[in-house]
mmCIF file of C-alpha atoms in Angstrom:
data_model
loop_
_atom_site.group_PDB
_atom_site.id
_atom_site.type_symbol
_atom_site.label_atom_id
_atom_site.label_comp_id
_atom_site.label_asym_id
_atom_site.label_seq_id
_atom_site.Cartn_x
_atom_site.Cartn_y
_atom_site.Cartn_z
ATOM 1 C CA GLU A 1 2.044 54.410 58.344
ATOM 2 C CA ALA A 2 -1.226 56.188 59.211
ATOM 3 C CA ASP A 3 -2.401 58.415 56.392
ATOM 4 C CA ILE A 4 -5.553 59.592 58.087
ATOM 5 C CA TYR A 5 -5.329 62.401 60.588
ATOM 6 C CA GLN A 6 -7.731 63.589 63.255
ATOM 7 C CA THR A 7 -7.591 66.809 65.227
ATOM 8 C CA PRO A 8 -7.904 67.604 68.020
ATOM 9 C CA ARG A 9 -6.808 64.391 69.739
ATOM 10 C CA TYR A 10 -8.288 65.553 73.029
ATOM 11 C CA LEU A 11 -10.877 68.256 73.688
ATOM 12 C CA VAL A 12 -12.553 69.370 76.918
ATOM 13 C CA ILE A 13 -15.292 71.954 76.473
ATOM 14 C CA GLY A 14 -18.311 73.356 78.247
ATOM 15 C CA THR A 15 -21.946 72.616 77.519
ATOM 16 C CA GLY A 16 -23.457 74.586 74.655
ATOM 17 C CA LYS A 17 -20.253 75.146 72.722
ATOM 18 C CA LYS A 18 -19.985 74.422 69.013
ATOM 19 C CA ILE A 19 -17.192 72.047 68.071
ATOM 20 C CA THR A 20 -15.767 70.637 64.862
ATOM 21 C CA LEU A 21 -13.687 67.482 64.760
ATOM 22 C CA GLU A 22 -11.380 67.440 61.767
ATOM 23 C CA CYS A 23 -10.521 64.373 59.681
ATOM 24 C CA SER A 24 -8.244 64.318 56.646
ATOM 25 C CA GLN A 25 -6.843 61.460 54.592
ATOM 26 C CA THR A 26 -4.113 61.506 51.965
ATOM 27 C CA MET A 27 -4.904 58.148 50.361
ATOM 28 C CA GLY A 28 -7.488 59.409 47.865
ATOM 29 C CA HIS A 29 -10.133 57.115 49.327
ATOM 30 C CA ASP A 30 -13.706 57.711 48.174
ATOM 31 C CA LYS A 31 -15.385 56.330 51.275
ATOM 32 C CA MET A 32 -15.116 57.917 54.712
ATOM 33 C CA TYR A 33 -16.785 57.096 58.005
ATOM 34 C CA TRP A 34 -17.285 58.431 61.514
ATOM 35 C CA TYR A 35 -17.643 55.980 64.385
ATOM 36 C CA GLN A 36 -18.392 56.711 68.038
ATOM 37 C CA GLN A 37 -16.990 54.478 70.743
ATOM 38 C CA ASP A 38 -17.311 54.351 74.524
ATOM 39 C CA PRO A 39 -15.021 52.168 76.710
ATOM 40 C CA GLY A 40 -15.951 48.502 76.603
ATOM 41 C CA MET A 41 -18.505 49.103 73.892
ATOM 42 C CA GLU A 42 -18.669 48.447 70.175
ATOM 43 C CA LEU A 43 -17.890 51.077 67.564
ATOM 44 C CA HIS A 44 -21.118 52.664 66.341
ATOM 45 C CA LEU A 45 -21.335 54.106 62.826
ATOM 46 C CA ILE A 46 -22.784 57.623 63.019
ATOM 47 C CA HIS A 47 -22.039 59.066 59.548
ATOM 48 C CA TYR A 48 -20.554 57.942 56.253
ATOM 49 C CA SER A 49 -19.793 59.330 52.831
ATOM 50 C CA TYR A 50 -19.205 57.578 49.529
ATOM 51 C CA GLY A 51 -17.813 60.641 47.782
ATOM 52 C CA VAL A 52 -17.849 64.420 47.463
ATOM 53 C CA ASN A 53 -21.223 65.974 48.312
ATOM 54 C CA SER A 54 -22.508 62.595 49.523
ATOM 55 C CA THR A 55 -23.267 62.069 53.233
ATOM 56 C CA GLU A 56 -25.526 59.612 55.020
ATOM 57 C CA LYS A 57 -26.525 58.956 58.607
ATOM 58 C CA GLY A 58 -25.240 55.745 60.140
ATOM 59 C CA ASP A 59 -26.803 53.131 62.347
ATOM 60 C CA LEU A 60 -26.607 55.166 65.557
ATOM 61 C CA SER A 61 -28.638 58.346 65.789
ATOM 62 C CA SER A 62 -26.393 61.335 66.349
ATOM 63 C CA GLU A 63 -26.975 65.059 66.773
ATOM 64 C CA SER A 64 -23.770 65.753 64.889
ATOM 65 C CA THR A 65 -23.546 66.738 61.229
ATOM 66 C CA VAL A 66 -20.878 66.126 58.585
ATOM 67 C CA SER A 67 -19.847 67.574 55.259
ATOM 68 C CA ARG A 68 -17.777 66.271 52.331
ATOM 69 C CA ILE A 69 -16.752 69.180 50.139
ATOM 70 C CA ARG A 70 -13.365 67.698 49.286
ATOM 71 C CA THR A 71 -12.393 64.066 48.856
ATOM 72 C CA GLU A 72 -9.735 64.222 51.540
ATOM 73 C CA HIS A 73 -11.697 66.097 54.211
ATOM 74 C CA PHE A 74 -14.647 64.861 56.316
ATOM 75 C CA PRO A 75 -15.277 67.114 59.339
ATOM 76 C CA LEU A 76 -17.872 66.385 62.033
ATOM 77 C CA THR A 77 -19.684 69.247 63.784
ATOM 78 C CA LEU A 78 -21.700 69.470 66.987
ATOM 79 C CA GLU A 79 -23.662 72.728 67.081
ATOM 80 C CA SER A 80 -24.301 72.633 70.828
ATOM 81 C CA ALA A 81 -22.297 70.124 72.828
ATOM 82 C CA ARG A 82 -23.851 68.320 75.793
ATOM 83 C CA PRO A 83 -22.360 65.960 78.397
ATOM 84 C CA SER A 84 -24.057 63.029 76.591
ATOM 85 C CA HIS A 85 -21.748 63.738 73.630
ATOM 86 C CA THR A 86 -18.721 62.777 75.721
ATOM 87 C CA SER A 87 -17.111 59.918 73.815
ATOM 88 C CA GLN A 88 -14.300 58.922 71.477
ATOM 89 C CA TYR A 89 -14.882 59.741 67.822
ATOM 90 C CA LEU A 90 -13.020 57.668 65.224
ATOM 91 C CA CYS A 91 -12.703 58.641 61.570
ATOM 92 C CA ALA A 92 -11.937 56.025 58.917
ATOM 93 C CA SER A 93 -11.611 55.706 55.161
ATOM 94 C CA SER A 94 -11.510 52.951 52.554
ATOM 95 C CA ASP A 95 -11.149 52.486 48.806
ATOM 96 C CA PHE A 96 -13.606 49.605 48.753
ATOM 97 C CA ARG A 97 -15.233 48.988 45.388
ATOM 98 C CA SER A 98 -17.700 46.120 45.161
ATOM 99 C CA SER A 99 -15.889 42.934 46.083
ATOM 100 C CA GLY A 100 -13.609 41.659 48.809
ATOM 101 C CA ALA A 101 -13.427 42.851 52.379
ATOM 102 C CA ASN A 102 -14.077 46.514 53.098
ATOM 103 C CA VAL A 103 -10.867 47.243 54.996
ATOM 104 C CA LEU A 104 -11.090 50.537 56.844
ATOM 105 C CA THR A 105 -8.063 52.611 57.820
ATOM 106 C CA PHE A 106 -8.697 54.491 61.050
ATOM 107 C CA GLY A 107 -7.348 57.717 62.437
ATOM 108 C CA ALA A 108 -6.072 57.933 66.008
ATOM 109 C CA GLY A 109 -9.378 59.294 67.274
ATOM 110 C CA SER A 110 -10.638 62.437 68.992
ATOM 111 C CA ARG A 111 -11.591 62.086 72.633
ATOM 112 C CA LEU A 112 -14.281 64.636 73.510
ATOM 113 C CA THR A 113 -15.285 65.537 77.056
ATOM 114 C CA VAL A 114 -18.210 67.907 77.565
ATOM 115 C CA LEU A 115 -18.540 69.350 81.051
ATOM 116 C CA ASP B 1 -30.201 44.292 68.417
ATOM 117 C CA GLN B 2 -26.519 43.619 68.462
ATOM 118 C CA GLN B 3 -25.535 41.603 65.418
ATOM 119 C CA VAL B 4 -21.904 40.999 66.385
ATOM 120 C CA LYS B 5 -21.059 39.962 69.911
ATOM 121 C CA GLN B 6 -17.811 39.300 71.730
ATOM 122 C CA ASN B 7 -18.873 37.730 74.995
ATOM 123 C CA SER B 8 -15.494 37.812 76.723
ATOM 124 C CA PRO B 9 -14.507 41.324 77.804
ATOM 125 C CA SER B 10 -11.017 40.182 78.717
ATOM 126 C CA LEU B 11 -8.517 37.363 78.228
ATOM 127 C CA SER B 12 -5.170 36.787 79.891
ATOM 128 C CA VAL B 13 -2.527 34.370 78.534
ATOM 129 C CA GLN B 14 1.121 33.614 79.070
ATOM 130 C CA GLU B 15 3.739 34.631 76.554
ATOM 131 C CA GLY B 16 4.366 31.875 74.018
ATOM 132 C CA ARG B 17 0.974 30.240 74.502
ATOM 133 C CA ILE B 18 -2.053 30.420 72.210
ATOM 134 C CA SER B 19 -4.616 33.227 72.484
ATOM 135 C CA ILE B 20 -8.129 32.437 71.239
ATOM 136 C CA LEU B 21 -10.567 35.310 70.809
ATOM 137 C CA ASN B 22 -14.166 34.509 70.006
ATOM 138 C CA CYS B 23 -16.953 36.290 68.156
ATOM 139 C CA ASP B 24 -20.592 35.383 67.434
ATOM 140 C CA TYR B 25 -22.943 36.935 64.919
ATOM 141 C CA THR B 26 -26.632 36.755 64.094
ATOM 142 C CA ASN B 27 -26.953 38.154 60.571
ATOM 143 C CA SER B 28 -26.695 35.370 57.996
ATOM 144 C CA MET B 29 -26.177 38.015 55.278
ATOM 145 C CA PHE B 30 -22.685 38.847 56.516
ATOM 146 C CA ASP B 31 -20.215 37.913 53.792
ATOM 147 C CA TYR B 32 -16.924 39.189 55.227
ATOM 148 C CA PHE B 33 -15.488 39.165 58.712
ATOM 149 C CA LEU B 34 -12.549 41.215 59.934
ATOM 150 C CA TRP B 35 -10.430 41.509 63.056
ATOM 151 C CA TYR B 36 -8.953 44.787 64.262
ATOM 152 C CA LYS B 37 -6.478 45.484 67.052
ATOM 153 C CA LYS B 38 -6.578 48.674 69.100
ATOM 154 C CA TYR B 39 -3.928 50.059 71.443
ATOM 155 C CA PRO B 40 -4.882 52.777 73.980
ATOM 156 C CA ALA B 41 -5.010 56.282 72.511
ATOM 157 C CA GLU B 42 -4.751 54.908 68.967
ATOM 158 C CA GLY B 43 -7.256 53.998 66.281
ATOM 159 C CA PRO B 44 -8.010 50.360 65.393
ATOM 160 C CA THR B 45 -5.636 48.713 62.924
ATOM 161 C CA PHE B 46 -6.637 45.935 60.543
ATOM 162 C CA LEU B 47 -5.308 42.447 61.274
ATOM 163 C CA ILE B 48 -6.944 39.823 59.108
ATOM 164 C CA SER B 49 -10.176 39.070 57.274
ATOM 165 C CA ILE B 50 -12.076 36.043 56.018
ATOM 166 C CA SER B 51 -14.723 35.567 53.392
ATOM 167 C CA SER B 52 -17.893 33.671 54.279
ATOM 168 C CA ILE B 53 -17.043 31.097 51.610
ATOM 169 C CA LYS B 54 -13.917 30.058 53.509
ATOM 170 C CA ASP B 55 -13.460 28.441 56.886
ATOM 171 C CA LYS B 56 -9.875 29.443 57.598
ATOM 172 C CA ASN B 57 -7.448 32.215 56.753
ATOM 173 C CA GLU B 58 -3.909 32.447 58.026
ATOM 174 C CA ASP B 59 -1.387 35.303 58.139
ATOM 175 C CA GLY B 60 1.770 34.661 60.098
ATOM 176 C CA ARG B 61 0.927 34.189 63.773
ATOM 177 C CA PHE B 62 -2.734 35.044 63.176
ATOM 178 C CA THR B 63 -5.381 32.570 62.003
ATOM 179 C CA VAL B 64 -9.097 33.204 61.749
ATOM 180 C CA PHE B 65 -11.572 30.316 61.737
ATOM 181 C CA LEU B 66 -15.176 30.641 60.576
ATOM 182 C CA ASN B 67 -17.996 28.250 61.480
ATOM 183 C CA LYS B 68 -20.978 29.419 59.443
ATOM 184 C CA SER B 69 -23.424 26.874 60.799
ATOM 185 C CA ALA B 70 -22.714 28.080 64.334
ATOM 186 C CA LYS B 71 -22.382 31.739 63.257
ATOM 187 C CA HIS B 72 -19.104 31.825 65.128
ATOM 188 C CA LEU B 73 -15.591 32.929 64.342
ATOM 189 C CA SER B 74 -12.384 32.923 66.308
ATOM 190 C CA LEU B 75 -8.965 34.520 66.068
ATOM 191 C CA HIS B 76 -5.970 32.425 67.102
ATOM 192 C CA ILE B 77 -2.642 34.053 67.914
ATOM 193 C CA VAL B 78 0.299 31.661 68.166
ATOM 194 C CA PRO B 79 2.663 32.238 69.828
ATOM 195 C CA SER B 80 1.333 35.141 71.857
ATOM 196 C CA GLN B 81 3.714 38.015 72.573
ATOM 197 C CA PRO B 82 3.495 40.849 75.142
ATOM 198 C CA GLY B 83 3.171 43.322 72.252
ATOM 199 C CA ASP B 84 -0.097 41.597 71.319
ATOM 200 C CA SER B 85 -1.704 43.059 74.443
ATOM 201 C CA ALA B 86 -4.511 45.239 73.079
ATOM 202 C CA VAL B 87 -8.270 45.322 72.541
ATOM 203 C CA TYR B 88 -9.366 43.100 69.649
ATOM 204 C CA PHE B 89 -12.530 43.937 67.736
ATOM 205 C CA CYS B 90 -14.448 41.558 65.529
ATOM 206 C CA ALA B 91 -16.336 43.183 62.626
ATOM 207 C CA ALA B 92 -18.628 41.949 59.886
ATOM 208 C CA SER B 93 -20.086 43.335 56.689
ATOM 209 C CA ALA B 94 -22.814 42.484 54.200
ATOM 210 C CA ALA B 95 -22.818 43.498 50.550
ATOM 211 C CA ALA B 96 -26.554 44.140 50.847
ATOM 212 C CA SER B 97 -25.787 46.887 53.387
ATOM 213 C CA GLY B 98 -23.091 48.578 51.338
ATOM 214 C CA SER B 99 -20.404 46.507 53.079
ATOM 215 C CA ARG B 100 -20.387 48.891 56.041
ATOM 216 C CA LEU B 101 -18.741 47.322 59.080
ATOM 217 C CA THR B 102 -20.647 46.268 62.196
ATOM 218 C CA PHE B 103 -18.371 45.855 65.213
ATOM 219 C CA GLY B 104 -18.425 43.779 68.379
ATOM 220 C CA GLU B 105 -17.660 45.207 71.840
ATOM 221 C CA GLY B 106 -14.043 44.122 71.850
ATOM 222 C CA THR B 107 -11.942 41.780 74.004
ATOM 223 C CA GLN B 108 -9.009 43.075 76.029
ATOM 224 C CA LEU B 109 -6.109 40.644 75.551
ATOM 225 C CA THR B 110 -3.265 40.723 78.060
ATOM 226 C CA VAL B 111 -0.167 38.661 77.330
ATOM 227 C CA ASN B 112 1.965 38.205 80.425
ATOM 228 C CA PRO B 113 5.750 37.814 80.105
#
């Protein structure tokens, strides 16, 4: 049962618009992540957070920003969308501590198309 | 530089036969490896993982093999079922990098009835 929710699932917008992709999890996980994925390509980590008021940029440079004001909520914002931002955005969370595999639980994704 | 690579974009097998999905990596610091399955319009779901200190881990129809000297791992699905048709992603993590996951490009598996 998926306990991590992303909205909207699909979004088509014009260039220059500001958009926020919502991500919420009900599992109480400390760690949350945003990945970007294009068809046939690997998932690229663009942002992550290890707790409230903690955010870091990932391995792939992104013009988006994130915030973590509450444990369960990790929204991603694009101030001015461009066609190059067209992609699928996947949110994930985990309760990883310091040992074992870091198993991420993913949301269903938000597919963004910028015209 | 891509540290995790899945060189086969697609694989087609018959129902009941074995599916073997392959993954290569370059970073010797990786200490855990994971496989995820992804259906269209859904997020990836976790399948199975293996620690770098092991060479095999089994869970039902799914077995992952790790060859550290070759920096290669594979996922075996036996027997394959039509419901296994999905994109399979290999991922790896290193404690030195906060155990964040690095993913491969995925392999589209199609199991034909």
